[in-house]
Amino acid sequence: MAVLNEEQEMLRDMAREWATNESPVTEFRKVRASGEPEAFDRTAYATMAEMGWAGIIIPEEHGGSDFGFMSVGLVVEELGKTLTASPLIATTLAASAIILGGSEEQKAKWLPKLASGEAIATLAIDEGPHHAPDAIEASVSGGKLTGAKAFVAEAHGADLFVVAATDGLYLVEKGDGVTLTTRRLTDQRSHADIAFDGAAADKLANGGDDLLDKVLDRARVLTAAEMLGMAQIVFDTTLAYLKQRVQFNQVLSSFQALQHRMADLFADLAQMRSAVEAGLQAIDSGAGVSRAAIVAKAEANRVMHTMSNEGIQLHGGIGMTDEYDIGLYLKRARVLEAAWGTRSYLKNRFATLGGY
Amino acid sequence: MAVLNEEQEMLRDMAREWATNESPVTEFRKVRASGEPEAFDRTAYATMAEMGWAGIIIPEEHGGSDFGFMSVGLVVEELGKTLTASPLIATTLAASAIILGGSEEQKAKWLPKLASGEAIATLAIDEGPHHAPDAIEASVSGGKLTGAKAFVAEAHGADLFVVAATDGLYLVEKGDGVTLTTRRLTDQRSHADIAFDGAAADKLANGGDDLLDKVLDRARVLTAAEMLGMAQIVFDTTLAYLKQRVQFNQVLSSFQALQHRMADLFADLAQMRSAVEAGLQAIDSGAGVSRAAIVAKAEANRVMHTMSNEGIQLHGGIGMTDEYDIGLYLKRARVLEAAWGTRSYLKNRFATLGGY
Amino acid sequence: MATQLEPEARDSVDVFREEVRQFIAENFPAELKGKGLSMAGAEGSAKETPAQKAWREAMGERGWGTPTWPKEYGGGGLNRKQAAILNEELARAGAYNPIGGMGVMMFGPTLLEYGSEAQKQEHIPPICRGEIRWCQGYSEPNAGSDLANLQTMAEDKGDHYLVNGQKTWTSGGQWADKCFAIVRTDRSDKHKGISFLLIDMDSPGVEVRPITMISGTSPFCETFFTDVKVPKENLVGEEGQGWTIGKRLLQHERTNLSGAAPGGRSGASLADIAKKYGRTNKDGTLADPVLRDRIADFEIRWTSFLHTARRAVEESKAQGGVSEISSALKKLGTKLGQERAELTIEIMGLQGLGWEGDNFSPVELQGVRAWLYGKATTIYGGSTEIQNNVIAKRVLGMLDHQ
Amino acid sequence: MATQLEPEARDSVDVFREEVRQFIAENFPAELKGKGLSMAGAEGSAKETPAQKAWREAMGERGWGTPTWPKEYGGGGLNRKQAAILNEELARAGAYNPIGGMGVMMFGPTLLEYGSEAQKQEHIPPICRGEIRWCQGYSEPNAGSDLANLQTMAEDKGDHYLVNGQKTWTSGGQWADKCFAIVRTDRSDKHKGISFLLIDMDSPGVEVRPITMISGTSPFCETFFTDVKVPKENLVGEEGQGWTIGKRLLQHERTNLSGAAPGGRSGASLADIAKKYGRTNKDGTLADPVLRDRIADFEIRWTSFLHTARRAVEESKAQGGVSEISSALKKLGTKLGQERAELTIEIMGLQGLGWEGDNFSPVELQGVRAWLYGKATTIYGGSTEIQNNVIAKRVLGMLDHQ
């Protein structure tokens, strides 16, 4: 765990307490059972926004607290632990795009609403089942955006989309010319294909040529932070299970082969946490963000993959049942592994940044 | 172990007995201590030839037994177990090139000498430190071969070289226009760079365009067979060590973490053996040779790599000493892993053959 | 090596092949062509179309669903060569063997070995006709890998046993007619106190509760036994012989499981999937060289696994016993199957992670289920950890320190 | 986060930096520039050129070879900030710290903590001047990872101990002047029977036999003690306290080893090596995309390891104790170092497997030695298996079943 300042510790403790008491995995199960494509609890999200979480990276002048990414990362990690379904990450990322690339007018219009929870926003970047920000075809002509976006997360609840077009990022409000088709993935969250058909689009013109890259860096790190919470819980749950389950008259935790596997996972988890925290810190400090973001997400992908598989295996049969939570983490894990770049994608980018 | 016929069982038993009694690792240590670049015991090789091993794949009409590659593979495996240094593989491969691509005259001139041990031969294919048969630059003009070959195995003892040139394979005898420079590698065997400077060259003209590929298939499989013997011994030695070494008042073999690692190695070794034997059988049957050869060498590389590292680790400090044999297997392993294609090279070729 | 058949043998082979072809032509309904029964054993339900029923009955009458079982109990009585021809011809016609499940794969062979004449006469023919579904009553909630630690009690009441207890992971328990179970008849000895019992699933006191799996399906149940009466003639072998019989049955299970990792042998090759879901070069090869390398990496190891499985069979035949490498097949095959499933969903991207909806193809949705359900393959039928213990101790002789 | 220094603090920092620069300019021989002392600790011999001697003496006189040790015992007496500046300036000038070895890395810090005043006065100053080489007498032939199972006996003879036994893996034993050893003073208790003793290597009865390693070098010895007399004043701490002191010393060792896997931090990056030994595209990137992927794969994990090492330090500082992730550093760092060495030799092809000869560069030959010698990093200083036990039991609380 990174060394935190007092504000961050309070935030973390608050998030942990709320997630544990008010938003345990049973809450996600209710969302899932409802079958609603929006797939989150509006009342819960309103509470989060009241606690200031939707505005953590938003400047104070626009109604946020400006605590930075390390802080929102702490909250996201805690929410990841209990699989809390919410548009918090999506809205934060959209807000970061507006902060980095928006005009004063755009900021004044949207940031206060996002901070207060009055509006929900999300990114609409990729156009196929693989992350491919270099292959964007959606285009804008005369202020109207046309194109197809695929598997947009938190699309159903969003009032605002930050959309990647061939010449930059645009703000598009839900409504005319925006049609959603639900895509139900293993994680049972909100995903949709979106057809933009001459939708009114307002360019984020102040972010420079690498605005999309900067936003994607943030997307990678925050997603990794959610995965960190998930991996931590899978590890903790598995350890606790091994300590209580008896086989052949011994608790499983006394079997050395399992001990050594847990030691490996412990070391992996340590690396994952270091990488994610370094990514969050890099965004806040502004130094070496792209590389740090790649390392964060690539390590999150690697460790979450191993952890989810080992978690299932070490639980034995019970982990295979829907009644037990661990399978829910596995099914969310693969979706997040694919989001904003698989390990293969990220390695390629890392090498490119390294000039080899 | 593949199911053998009676001849093969006898051959295997004879090779095992000879290697164990007449050519244990101490014999290789003597060769190493001599510092001779030739790096094998001529008396021992004469004995091998007397036992018929140099002629196993050579037709009876040319003084061999025509038992096939499965048979010579059995012998090579046994010699690999004791790290016996000899030009048996090199000579067998050169003989296979002559059998596949030579004229009756060439066969009649060389095969009897190779079978009897009177002459030693080897392949000279690659021109740099990486296996790259597509990048051959040595060329022949007016019956004279010019070019530089690198890291040619068993070069010092060879009377005859089977040399790859841009337009095919050639026979070149040692002597004028053939200059050796010793390359001393970790395995302390015979390797040399060879400068061919207008050396008299006699083309193997009957093998078709894929003669080189066919010879390389055989090189891969026989090298894998040597590695199989090595891996088997590293495994056996490690298992025996774990059964006798006591730490914390327990024999190491009773520690479950080590048991599971040995179970993994056991399974790996089973795969390696299956792959190597399938490669040998494919050569003898003539069906699917190229793919089988790739699988054999690629699996040999993978398993030998893991086995040599795990063998050292599981032995602890004693395995790090030169006095103990296991390090010799490690140092030979990496040389053979590089020979005729690393795993990366072989995977690329496998995909190409598979049309993807 | 090719084997030359004597002329008359070749004739009889040809005659048999002709007989099979004719049978298929006359009995196999065209609408079932190419459908097969994928995953029927573990995940199928009990529904049957009229065409499926007709095909099952036709095959069952001949005994060809259990081709090598003795004719006297309703099997096909075929030799290996004939059984192979039957399989070839079924495949050629796009047909399939409609008789399967645990009765065929595990229970039947075990009962043929250990059952009384009366038991064989009663239970084998309905299995051969595919009329009776069997389920397995082995696992209990507190006896996962430590199977012998079972607590379900069968009390001797003179002419019957009174069974009380709970089983779990009862495959297809909700559809099964009968259950072969291992139960405790003696508390004084862990292994010798176990007996092998056949229980009617419609007996009073049997209650079944399906378990939903992470894949969303319910192929297994929890099964509760409360004062269930089981006639004494349903004891297989002797009292206390249940562990021996039960382990023998598991050997049949393992043989069936090692190559059967879901995703491990589906139709399309990984390279074909990658070509479909990713970019290709002009010459049709994969545009992503790293993915290409990973696919080749997998395929090479998969090939050597197949070589190993074949070698295990050859060695076992030659030695007249079980080859020691057989012990490694289950862990190798199931791990590779899982790896293949993971690679497949990665190749497909988010399109490979669909849960439901028309915008995913049936193959895609089935792939996701197979990926998730496949996680069980390294757990059931002797987990990989148990396999490792067995290899280390029995094959490698790494005995526990006393 | 950047820290703003107060003006006077900045002044004193600048003054100190100036002092260091001047010292280096006056004392560091130009011919040593960029040479460093790679692997000096483990594999170096005792030979010293006049220039090296002069540089060692200059640094030793200032105490700057042990910059943060107390001035009263010959250390530099610098604070952390100053020590950092010293390091920066040495690096900038292509200079190095010539004072090293086990005395500095392990024994000195331990003696400063546990030694008597007289022992510190006697032993610390020569370490600071680099005059005395220490070796470690810990391991024994039958006590590999089970260190406490040691048999070397020190018998109480009134004013001295009589030492008999055998040590192994004595680093640099053939060049060492003195040995810090753990020995048995009491056979009745495994741990409490151990004491910590300082032994002159030229005492009668000490015999040293170098061990040749697979890398061809002999950095370790077997050391035999036959009726060796050791004065009582050479006991550190009390009798029976040796296990406590010895373990503390191992903590210093582990701190030094975790990042020190040979090959783990050599000059050229893997990408640079790959560019040198392989083909590149026109834009200078690597032509082999699969190798490029493997290098990125390694570098990403290496980066997160470096983050982890830094985090362990920060956490330890903040908590005022040892961070629990410290326990994972050694196994992570040494494994990555080995992986890097393997990748390096693979990248170089057979040119990376040279044993001797002019047709290999010194860097290539040293790389091979480092690859081989690096296999020891996961064995010594607490093997990876021991680290795993420690993590499982002490950090994760996976206690043995009683």
PDB file of C-alpha atoms in Angstrom, chain B residues 71-194:
ATOM      1  CA  SER B  71      17.264 -47.158 -33.740  1.00  0.00           C
ATOM      2  CA  VAL B  72      20.009 -44.562 -33.923  1.00  0.00           C
ATOM      3  CA  GLY B  73      17.837 -42.331 -31.724  1.00  0.00           C
ATOM      4  CA  LEU B  74      17.888 -44.972 -29.011  1.00  0.00           C
ATOM      5  CA  VAL B  75      21.669 -45.042 -29.083  1.00  0.00           C
ATOM      6  CA  VAL B  76      21.960 -41.271 -29.139  1.00  0.00           C
ATOM      7  CA  GLU B  77      19.627 -41.025 -26.145  1.00  0.00           C
ATOM      8  CA  GLU B  78      21.815 -43.380 -24.139  1.00  0.00           C
ATOM      9  CA  LEU B  79      24.953 -41.437 -25.087  1.00  0.00           C
ATOM     10  CA  GLY B  80      23.214 -38.211 -24.107  1.00  0.00           C
ATOM     11  CA  LYS B  81      22.615 -39.614 -20.665  1.00  0.00           C
ATOM     12  CA  THR B  82      26.337 -39.810 -19.951  1.00  0.00           C
ATOM     13  CA  LEU B  83      27.320 -36.751 -22.009  1.00  0.00           C
ATOM     14  CA  THR B  84      29.422 -38.973 -24.230  1.00  0.00           C
ATOM     15  CA  ALA B  85      31.314 -36.725 -26.639  1.00  0.00           C
ATOM     16  CA  SER B  86      31.456 -38.195 -30.116  1.00  0.00           C
ATOM     17  CA  PRO B  87      30.835 -37.297 -33.756  1.00  0.00           C
ATOM     18  CA  LEU B  88      28.128 -39.960 -34.015  1.00  0.00           C
ATOM     19  CA  ILE B  89      25.224 -37.571 -34.565  1.00  0.00           C
ATOM     20  CA  ALA B  90      27.216 -35.352 -36.905  1.00  0.00           C
ATOM     21  CA  THR B  91      28.352 -38.295 -38.987  1.00  0.00           C
ATOM     22  CA  THR B  92      24.871 -39.818 -39.079  1.00  0.00           C
ATOM     23  CA  LEU B  93      23.394 -36.537 -40.282  1.00  0.00           C
ATOM     24  CA  ALA B  94      26.039 -36.141 -42.952  1.00  0.00           C
ATOM     25  CA  ALA B  95      25.366 -39.707 -44.019  1.00  0.00           C
ATOM     26  CA  SER B  96      21.644 -38.986 -44.227  1.00  0.00           C
ATOM     27  CA  ALA B  97      22.367 -36.067 -46.536  1.00  0.00           C
ATOM     28  CA  ILE B  98      24.383 -38.331 -48.806  1.00  0.00           C
ATOM     29  CA  ILE B  99      21.697 -41.027 -48.713  1.00  0.00           C
ATOM     30  CA  LEU B 100      18.959 -38.510 -49.540  1.00  0.00           C
ATOM     31  CA  GLY B 101      20.823 -36.496 -52.117  1.00  0.00           C
ATOM     32  CA  GLY B 102      23.960 -38.260 -53.253  1.00  0.00           C
ATOM     33  CA  SER B 103      24.776 -39.997 -56.504  1.00  0.00           C
ATOM     34  CA  GLU B 104      25.601 -43.694 -56.499  1.00  0.00           C
ATOM     35  CA  GLU B 105      29.226 -42.732 -56.813  1.00  0.00           C
ATOM     36  CA  GLN B 106      29.100 -40.390 -53.850  1.00  0.00           C
ATOM     37  CA  LYS B 107      27.320 -42.999 -51.771  1.00  0.00           C
ATOM     38  CA  ALA B 108      29.782 -45.668 -52.688  1.00  0.00           C
ATOM     39  CA  LYS B 109      32.719 -43.426 -51.911  1.00  0.00           C
ATOM     40  CA  TRP B 110      31.616 -42.157 -48.521  1.00  0.00           C
ATOM     41  CA  LEU B 111      28.971 -44.283 -46.863  1.00  0.00           C
ATOM     42  CA  PRO B 112      31.151 -47.339 -46.222  1.00  0.00           C
ATOM     43  CA  LYS B 113      33.835 -45.160 -44.645  1.00  0.00           C
ATOM     44  CA  LEU B 114      31.319 -43.375 -42.460  1.00  0.00           C
ATOM     45  CA  ALA B 115      29.709 -46.668 -41.417  1.00  0.00           C
ATOM     46  CA  SER B 116      33.046 -48.195 -40.486  1.00  0.00           C
ATOM     47  CA  GLY B 117      34.221 -45.133 -38.556  1.00  0.00           C
ATOM     48  CA  GLU B 118      37.127 -44.697 -40.936  1.00  0.00           C
ATOM     49  CA  ALA B 119      35.827 -41.247 -41.834  1.00  0.00           C
ATOM     50  CA  ILE B 120      34.021 -38.636 -39.800  1.00  0.00           C
ATOM     51  CA  ALA B 121      31.660 -36.079 -41.311  1.00  0.00           C
ATOM     52  CA  THR B 122      29.549 -33.173 -40.206  1.00  0.00           C
ATOM     53  CA  LEU B 123      27.073 -30.562 -41.418  1.00  0.00           C
ATOM     54  CA  ALA B 124      28.179 -26.966 -42.049  1.00  0.00           C
ATOM     55  CA  ILE B 125      25.011 -24.962 -42.566  1.00  0.00           C
ATOM     56  CA  ASP B 126      24.659 -21.782 -40.524  1.00  0.00           C
ATOM     57  CA  GLU B 127      26.783 -18.694 -41.022  1.00  0.00           C
ATOM     58  CA  GLY B 128      26.113 -16.825 -37.794  1.00  0.00           C
ATOM     59  CA  PRO B 129      25.288 -17.432 -34.148  1.00  0.00           C
ATOM     60  CA  HIS B 130      21.583 -18.017 -34.921  1.00  0.00           C
ATOM     61  CA  HIS B 131      20.103 -20.840 -36.940  1.00  0.00           C
ATOM     62  CA  ALA B 132      19.113 -19.209 -40.234  1.00  0.00           C
ATOM     63  CA  PRO B 133      19.017 -21.631 -43.169  1.00  0.00           C
ATOM     64  CA  ASP B 134      17.199 -19.030 -45.271  1.00  0.00           C
ATOM     65  CA  ALA B 135      20.154 -16.665 -45.080  1.00  0.00           C
ATOM     66  CA  ILE B 136      22.903 -18.722 -46.615  1.00  0.00           C
ATOM     67  CA  GLU B 137      25.470 -16.809 -48.629  1.00  0.00           C
ATOM     68  CA  ALA B 138      28.186 -19.373 -49.275  1.00  0.00           C
ATOM     69  CA  SER B 139      28.299 -20.017 -52.988  1.00  0.00           C
ATOM     70  CA  VAL B 140      29.879 -22.310 -55.504  1.00  0.00           C
ATOM     71  CA  SER B 141      31.417 -21.329 -58.757  1.00  0.00           C
ATOM     72  CA  GLY B 142      33.228 -23.703 -61.064  1.00  0.00           C
ATOM     73  CA  GLY B 143      33.203 -26.454 -58.453  1.00  0.00           C
ATOM     74  CA  LYS B 144      34.834 -24.242 -55.827  1.00  0.00           C
ATOM     75  CA  LEU B 145      32.977 -23.268 -52.661  1.00  0.00           C
ATOM     76  CA  THR B 146      33.569 -19.960 -50.911  1.00  0.00           C
ATOM     77  CA  GLY B 147      31.941 -18.741 -47.747  1.00  0.00           C
ATOM     78  CA  ALA B 148      32.090 -18.657 -43.968  1.00  0.00           C
ATOM     79  CA  LYS B 149      30.319 -21.129 -41.707  1.00  0.00           C
ATOM     80  CA  ALA B 150      29.905 -20.502 -37.985  1.00  0.00           C
ATOM     81  CA  PHE B 151      29.908 -22.736 -34.932  1.00  0.00           C
ATOM     82  CA  VAL B 152      30.155 -25.956 -36.901  1.00  0.00           C
ATOM     83  CA  ALA B 153      29.820 -28.861 -34.479  1.00  0.00           C
ATOM     84  CA  GLU B 154      32.397 -31.671 -34.556  1.00  0.00           C
ATOM     85  CA  ALA B 155      34.397 -29.705 -37.112  1.00  0.00           C
ATOM     86  CA  HIS B 156      37.844 -30.572 -35.754  1.00  0.00           C
ATOM     87  CA  GLY B 157      37.557 -34.286 -36.279  1.00  0.00           C
ATOM     88  CA  ALA B 158      35.735 -34.130 -39.586  1.00  0.00           C
ATOM     89  CA  ASP B 159      37.183 -35.471 -42.787  1.00  0.00           C
ATOM     90  CA  LEU B 160      34.137 -34.409 -44.749  1.00  0.00           C
ATOM     91  CA  PHE B 161      31.781 -31.462 -44.570  1.00  0.00           C
ATOM     92  CA  VAL B 162      28.250 -31.323 -45.938  1.00  0.00           C
ATOM     93  CA  VAL B 163      28.058 -27.644 -46.727  1.00  0.00           C
ATOM     94  CA  ALA B 164      25.013 -25.549 -47.534  1.00  0.00           C
ATOM     95  CA  ALA B 165      25.521 -23.132 -50.404  1.00  0.00           C
ATOM     96  CA  THR B 166      23.011 -20.866 -52.102  1.00  0.00           C
ATOM     97  CA  ASP B 167      22.081 -23.536 -54.633  1.00  0.00           C
ATOM     98  CA  GLY B 168      22.178 -26.687 -52.547  1.00  0.00           C
ATOM     99  CA  LEU B 169      24.327 -28.995 -50.456  1.00  0.00           C
ATOM    100  CA  TYR B 170      27.905 -29.878 -51.296  1.00  0.00           C
ATOM    101  CA  LEU B 171      30.486 -32.331 -50.110  1.00  0.00           C
ATOM    102  CA  VAL B 172      33.780 -30.671 -49.187  1.00  0.00           C
ATOM    103  CA  GLU B 173      36.767 -32.597 -47.914  1.00  0.00           C
ATOM    104  CA  LYS B 174      39.070 -31.177 -45.292  1.00  0.00           C
ATOM    105  CA  GLY B 175      42.274 -29.780 -46.658  1.00  0.00           C
ATOM    106  CA  ASP B 176      43.044 -26.991 -49.112  1.00  0.00           C
ATOM    107  CA  GLY B 177      40.762 -23.981 -48.825  1.00  0.00           C
ATOM    108  CA  VAL B 178      39.257 -25.146 -45.557  1.00  0.00           C
ATOM    109  CA  THR B 179      40.400 -23.225 -42.473  1.00  0.00           C
ATOM    110  CA  LEU B 180      39.110 -23.837 -38.950  1.00  0.00           C
ATOM    111  CA  THR B 181      38.985 -21.399 -36.068  1.00  0.00           C
ATOM    112  CA  THR B 182      38.073 -22.977 -32.755  1.00  0.00           C
ATOM    113  CA  ARG B 183      35.040 -21.656 -30.886  1.00  0.00           C
ATOM    114  CA  ARG B 184      35.021 -22.838 -27.288  1.00  0.00           C
ATOM    115  CA  LEU B 185      31.457 -22.930 -25.945  1.00  0.00           C
ATOM    116  CA  THR B 186      30.098 -23.743 -22.508  1.00  0.00           C
ATOM    117  CA  ASP B 187      29.644 -27.382 -23.426  1.00  0.00           C
ATOM    118  CA  GLN B 188      33.368 -27.746 -24.143  1.00  0.00           C
ATOM    119  CA  ARG B 189      32.731 -29.768 -27.269  1.00  0.00           C
ATOM    120  CA  SER B 190      34.139 -29.278 -30.749  1.00  0.00           C
ATOM    121  CA  HIS B 191      32.860 -26.157 -32.484  1.00  0.00           C
ATOM    122  CA  ALA B 192      34.598 -24.101 -35.114  1.00  0.00           C
ATOM    123  CA  ASP B 193      34.067 -21.299 -37.554  1.00  0.00           C
ATOM    124  CA  ILE B 194      35.131 -22.480 -40.983  1.00  0.00           C
TER     125      ILE B 194
END
